[in-house]
């Protein structure tokens, strides 16, 4: 867990530093941009729904009914078309097989992490692929007490966005994610509690940051 | 009337909160509890409830299948003892669910540290009764001081699984019979195959012990003094 938080902080620090540099450069280049008709692409913010779909033999897929959640992601272009940024997502679930997972009722999953990736614009489309890592918390609630399971999440996230206006796009992003669970179990339960596979789908609104999006 | 009502309400609230124990479930941990339940003849017993419990909260529950086997994933308690309940209907009063058989309650000494609770084959004996008639013979001037002890229908055991489950004698009654005491019968329900212990001192002489078998159908014993 501490490793995940450290990774997150390093990512955020790096993102902030880069963003600050980008802003300074933007002011200097503003006149040039107007003249040349290009501009600076600072990055984007995506906010949208998050549809979790677990698969394989694991306690989430076999013992829970997953509900929709949401995700927020900030992409900051750092080197040409390469970007980094923080990402947050969450979703909810009801326990359906207490015999398999234990006697509790609900679970909320929260992922805090960072993403690194590459994005390319093709006419009104922005196509990107990113690799993310972060802390994944499973917050469980039952009759007697609340308790937590946690994991290190690793995910691959291709994204396609379509520009509706200069600074506004819609996006869809399928996501392949694996949570390496930190749950202590006897060897007989390793397959069920060792890790969880997801094929998640995110979709929603994207705000494009920077004048570079205006002229293309 | 009103002061009594307030006192009653206050007492109820205090009682309510004092009876609620706080359960702390261990983060990032699951236990596997498995085994097989058979009767005293080795026959599998289906549909017997198996539960894990701490601080009166059920952490996991299942039932034995047609072959008497069970397997369940359980949460674990962080600080409180863990109990594995076999054939218990309500954990609050420890009542047998299947009334044909005894029940067993396995308890950890402190917080449980084992991830695998493999109970192996657990034998649930049937239930039987014991009965002894204490008869005061007319003309005799004897007195009897006695203690009667036996295992209840719920067998309490440590959370260590082996085939030698020896149930505690957790029920007892004692009395002093005077010269002119009335005849009486002492009887009760216990685990088939065990014995009830009748310890007595006749006229304050050294203690004597009689073992009364728990049987089904019951056998009535007579003790004359």
PDB file of C-alpha atoms in Angstrom, chain B residues 88-204:
ATOM      1  CA  UNK B  88     -25.862 -24.452  16.426  1.00  0.00           C
ATOM      2  CA  UNK B  89     -29.109 -22.672  15.532  1.00  0.00           C
ATOM      3  CA  UNK B  90     -28.616 -19.346  17.275  1.00  0.00           C
ATOM      4  CA  UNK B  91     -25.193 -18.260  18.427  1.00  0.00           C
ATOM      5  CA  UNK B  92     -26.664 -16.111  21.180  1.00  0.00           C
ATOM      6  CA  UNK B  93     -28.119 -19.000  23.171  1.00  0.00           C
ATOM      7  CA  UNK B  94     -26.214 -21.930  21.650  1.00  0.00           C
ATOM      8  CA  UNK B  95     -29.276 -24.040  20.805  1.00  0.00           C
ATOM      9  CA  UNK B  96     -28.965 -27.172  18.673  1.00  0.00           C
ATOM     10  CA  UNK B  97     -30.511 -26.816  15.229  1.00  0.00           C
ATOM     11  CA  UNK B  98     -30.829 -30.501  14.421  1.00  0.00           C
ATOM     12  CA  UNK B  99     -32.250 -31.766  17.710  1.00  0.00           C
ATOM     13  CA  UNK B 100     -31.353 -35.392  16.970  1.00  0.00           C
ATOM     14  CA  UNK B 101     -27.659 -34.627  17.407  1.00  0.00           C
ATOM     15  CA  UNK B 102     -25.357 -32.891  19.859  1.00  0.00           C
ATOM     16  CA  UNK B 103     -23.576 -29.727  18.772  1.00  0.00           C
ATOM     17  CA  UNK B 104     -19.979 -28.587  19.120  1.00  0.00           C
ATOM     18  CA  UNK B 105     -18.444 -25.185  19.725  1.00  0.00           C
ATOM     19  CA  UNK B 106     -14.707 -24.846  19.051  1.00  0.00           C
ATOM     20  CA  UNK B 107     -13.134 -21.659  20.441  1.00  0.00           C
ATOM     21  CA  UNK B 108      -9.699 -20.114  19.984  1.00  0.00           C
ATOM     22  CA  UNK B 109      -7.948 -19.014  23.163  1.00  0.00           C
ATOM     23  CA  UNK B 110      -7.186 -15.497  21.907  1.00  0.00           C
ATOM     24  CA  UNK B 111      -7.515 -14.122  18.397  1.00  0.00           C
ATOM     25  CA  UNK B 112      -7.226 -16.913  15.861  1.00  0.00           C
ATOM     26  CA  UNK B 113      -3.956 -16.967  13.861  1.00  0.00           C
ATOM     27  CA  UNK B 114      -4.606 -20.044  11.714  1.00  0.00           C
ATOM     28  CA  UNK B 115      -5.554 -19.505   8.072  1.00  0.00           C
ATOM     29  CA  UNK B 116      -6.556 -23.131   7.469  1.00  0.00           C
ATOM     30  CA  UNK B 117      -9.003 -24.728   9.892  1.00  0.00           C
ATOM     31  CA  UNK B 118      -9.130 -28.303   8.664  1.00  0.00           C
ATOM     32  CA  UNK B 119     -11.481 -29.985  11.115  1.00  0.00           C
ATOM     33  CA  UNK B 120     -11.096 -33.442   9.570  1.00  0.00           C
ATOM     34  CA  UNK B 121     -13.934 -35.768  10.508  1.00  0.00           C
ATOM     35  CA  UNK B 122     -16.095 -34.431  13.309  1.00  0.00           C
ATOM     36  CA  UNK B 123     -18.381 -36.870  15.080  1.00  0.00           C
ATOM     37  CA  UNK B 124     -21.706 -35.569  16.273  1.00  0.00           C
ATOM     38  CA  UNK B 125     -23.188 -38.102  18.645  1.00  0.00           C
ATOM     39  CA  UNK B 126     -26.907 -38.420  19.002  1.00  0.00           C
ATOM     40  CA  UNK B 127     -28.653 -37.278  22.158  1.00  0.00           C
ATOM     41  CA  UNK B 128     -29.747 -39.433  25.034  1.00  0.00           C
ATOM     42  CA  UNK B 129     -30.990 -39.100  28.585  1.00  0.00           C
ATOM     43  CA  UNK B 130     -29.943 -40.190  32.037  1.00  0.00           C
ATOM     44  CA  UNK B 131     -32.178 -40.644  35.041  1.00  0.00           C
ATOM     45  CA  UNK B 132     -31.652 -41.517  38.686  1.00  0.00           C
ATOM     46  CA  UNK B 133     -34.337 -41.849  41.318  1.00  0.00           C
ATOM     47  CA  UNK B 134     -33.198 -40.864  44.840  1.00  0.00           C
ATOM     48  CA  UNK B 135     -35.322 -42.901  47.190  1.00  0.00           C
ATOM     49  CA  UNK B 136     -35.470 -42.137  50.913  1.00  0.00           C
ATOM     50  CA  UNK B 137     -36.071 -45.442  52.669  1.00  0.00           C
ATOM     51  CA  UNK B 138     -38.555 -45.137  55.512  1.00  0.00           C
ATOM     52  CA  UNK B 139     -37.005 -45.839  58.881  1.00  0.00           C
ATOM     53  CA  UNK B 140     -33.404 -45.012  57.835  1.00  0.00           C
ATOM     54  CA  UNK B 141     -31.823 -41.883  59.254  1.00  0.00           C
ATOM     55  CA  UNK B 142     -29.246 -41.271  56.544  1.00  0.00           C
ATOM     56  CA  UNK B 143     -28.300 -37.964  54.986  1.00  0.00           C
ATOM     57  CA  UNK B 144     -26.785 -37.512  51.528  1.00  0.00           C
ATOM     58  CA  UNK B 145     -24.770 -34.628  50.136  1.00  0.00           C
ATOM     59  CA  UNK B 146     -24.438 -34.980  46.369  1.00  0.00           C
ATOM     60  CA  UNK B 147     -23.149 -33.351  43.202  1.00  0.00           C
ATOM     61  CA  UNK B 148     -24.444 -34.370  39.830  1.00  0.00           C
ATOM     62  CA  UNK B 149     -22.476 -33.333  36.749  1.00  0.00           C
ATOM     63  CA  UNK B 150     -22.736 -34.033  33.027  1.00  0.00           C
ATOM     64  CA  UNK B 151     -21.962 -32.639  29.597  1.00  0.00           C
ATOM     65  CA  UNK B 152     -24.644 -30.464  28.023  1.00  0.00           C
ATOM     66  CA  UNK B 153     -25.965 -30.950  24.484  1.00  0.00           C
ATOM     67  CA  UNK B 154     -23.428 -28.337  23.380  1.00  0.00           C
ATOM     68  CA  UNK B 155     -19.897 -29.658  23.611  1.00  0.00           C
ATOM     69  CA  UNK B 156     -17.311 -26.893  24.127  1.00  0.00           C
ATOM     70  CA  UNK B 157     -13.810 -27.529  22.855  1.00  0.00           C
ATOM     71  CA  UNK B 158     -10.585 -25.648  22.086  1.00  0.00           C
ATOM     72  CA  UNK B 159      -9.940 -24.700  18.452  1.00  0.00           C
ATOM     73  CA  UNK B 160      -7.661 -27.690  17.887  1.00  0.00           C
ATOM     74  CA  UNK B 161      -8.954 -30.364  15.634  1.00  0.00           C
ATOM     75  CA  UNK B 162      -8.232 -33.989  16.450  1.00  0.00           C
ATOM     76  CA  UNK B 163     -10.342 -37.057  16.778  1.00  0.00           C
ATOM     77  CA  UNK B 164     -10.230 -37.042  20.596  1.00  0.00           C
ATOM     78  CA  UNK B 165     -12.966 -34.530  21.351  1.00  0.00           C
ATOM     79  CA  UNK B 166     -13.613 -34.758  25.085  1.00  0.00           C
ATOM     80  CA  UNK B 167     -16.571 -32.636  26.068  1.00  0.00           C
ATOM     81  CA  UNK B 168     -16.444 -30.675  29.315  1.00  0.00           C
ATOM     82  CA  UNK B 169     -18.835 -31.481  32.154  1.00  0.00           C
ATOM     83  CA  UNK B 170     -20.360 -28.035  32.049  1.00  0.00           C
ATOM     84  CA  UNK B 171     -23.642 -28.805  33.841  1.00  0.00           C
ATOM     85  CA  UNK B 172     -23.902 -29.603  37.498  1.00  0.00           C
ATOM     86  CA  UNK B 173     -26.357 -29.590  40.346  1.00  0.00           C
ATOM     87  CA  UNK B 174     -25.819 -30.207  44.036  1.00  0.00           C
ATOM     88  CA  UNK B 175     -27.964 -30.586  47.121  1.00  0.00           C
ATOM     89  CA  UNK B 176     -28.162 -32.008  50.613  1.00  0.00           C
ATOM     90  CA  UNK B 177     -30.801 -34.623  51.384  1.00  0.00           C
ATOM     91  CA  UNK B 178     -31.933 -34.666  54.966  1.00  0.00           C
ATOM     92  CA  UNK B 179     -33.485 -37.520  56.915  1.00  0.00           C
ATOM     93  CA  UNK B 180     -36.974 -36.485  56.003  1.00  0.00           C
ATOM     94  CA  UNK B 181     -36.322 -35.291  52.413  1.00  0.00           C
ATOM     95  CA  UNK B 182     -38.812 -36.234  49.730  1.00  0.00           C
ATOM     96  CA  UNK B 183     -37.932 -38.720  47.007  1.00  0.00           C
ATOM     97  CA  UNK B 184     -36.778 -37.076  43.809  1.00  0.00           C
ATOM     98  CA  UNK B 185     -35.691 -37.850  40.265  1.00  0.00           C
ATOM     99  CA  UNK B 186     -32.682 -36.214  38.631  1.00  0.00           C
ATOM    100  CA  UNK B 187     -32.679 -36.503  34.865  1.00  0.00           C
ATOM    101  CA  UNK B 188     -31.440 -34.608  31.868  1.00  0.00           C
ATOM    102  CA  UNK B 189     -30.433 -34.695  28.247  1.00  0.00           C
ATOM    103  CA  UNK B 190     -26.828 -35.184  27.270  1.00  0.00           C
ATOM    104  CA  UNK B 191     -24.596 -36.617  24.592  1.00  0.00           C
ATOM    105  CA  UNK B 192     -25.155 -40.251  23.742  1.00  0.00           C
ATOM    106  CA  UNK B 193     -22.243 -42.450  24.808  1.00  0.00           C
ATOM    107  CA  UNK B 194     -21.091 -40.162  27.620  1.00  0.00           C
ATOM    108  CA  UNK B 195     -21.777 -40.591  31.319  1.00  0.00           C
ATOM    109  CA  UNK B 196     -23.255 -38.429  34.051  1.00  0.00           C
ATOM    110  CA  UNK B 197     -21.303 -38.435  37.299  1.00  0.00           C
ATOM    111  CA  UNK B 198     -23.142 -38.788  40.596  1.00  0.00           C
ATOM    112  CA  UNK B 199     -20.815 -38.000  43.525  1.00  0.00           C
ATOM    113  CA  UNK B 200     -22.210 -38.354  47.017  1.00  0.00           C
ATOM    114  CA  UNK B 201     -21.292 -38.443  50.682  1.00  0.00           C
ATOM    115  CA  UNK B 202     -23.522 -40.679  52.795  1.00  0.00           C
ATOM    116  CA  UNK B 203     -23.643 -39.404  56.394  1.00  0.00           C
ATOM    117  CA  UNK B 204     -20.561 -37.303  55.714  1.00  0.00           C
TER     118      UNK B 204
END
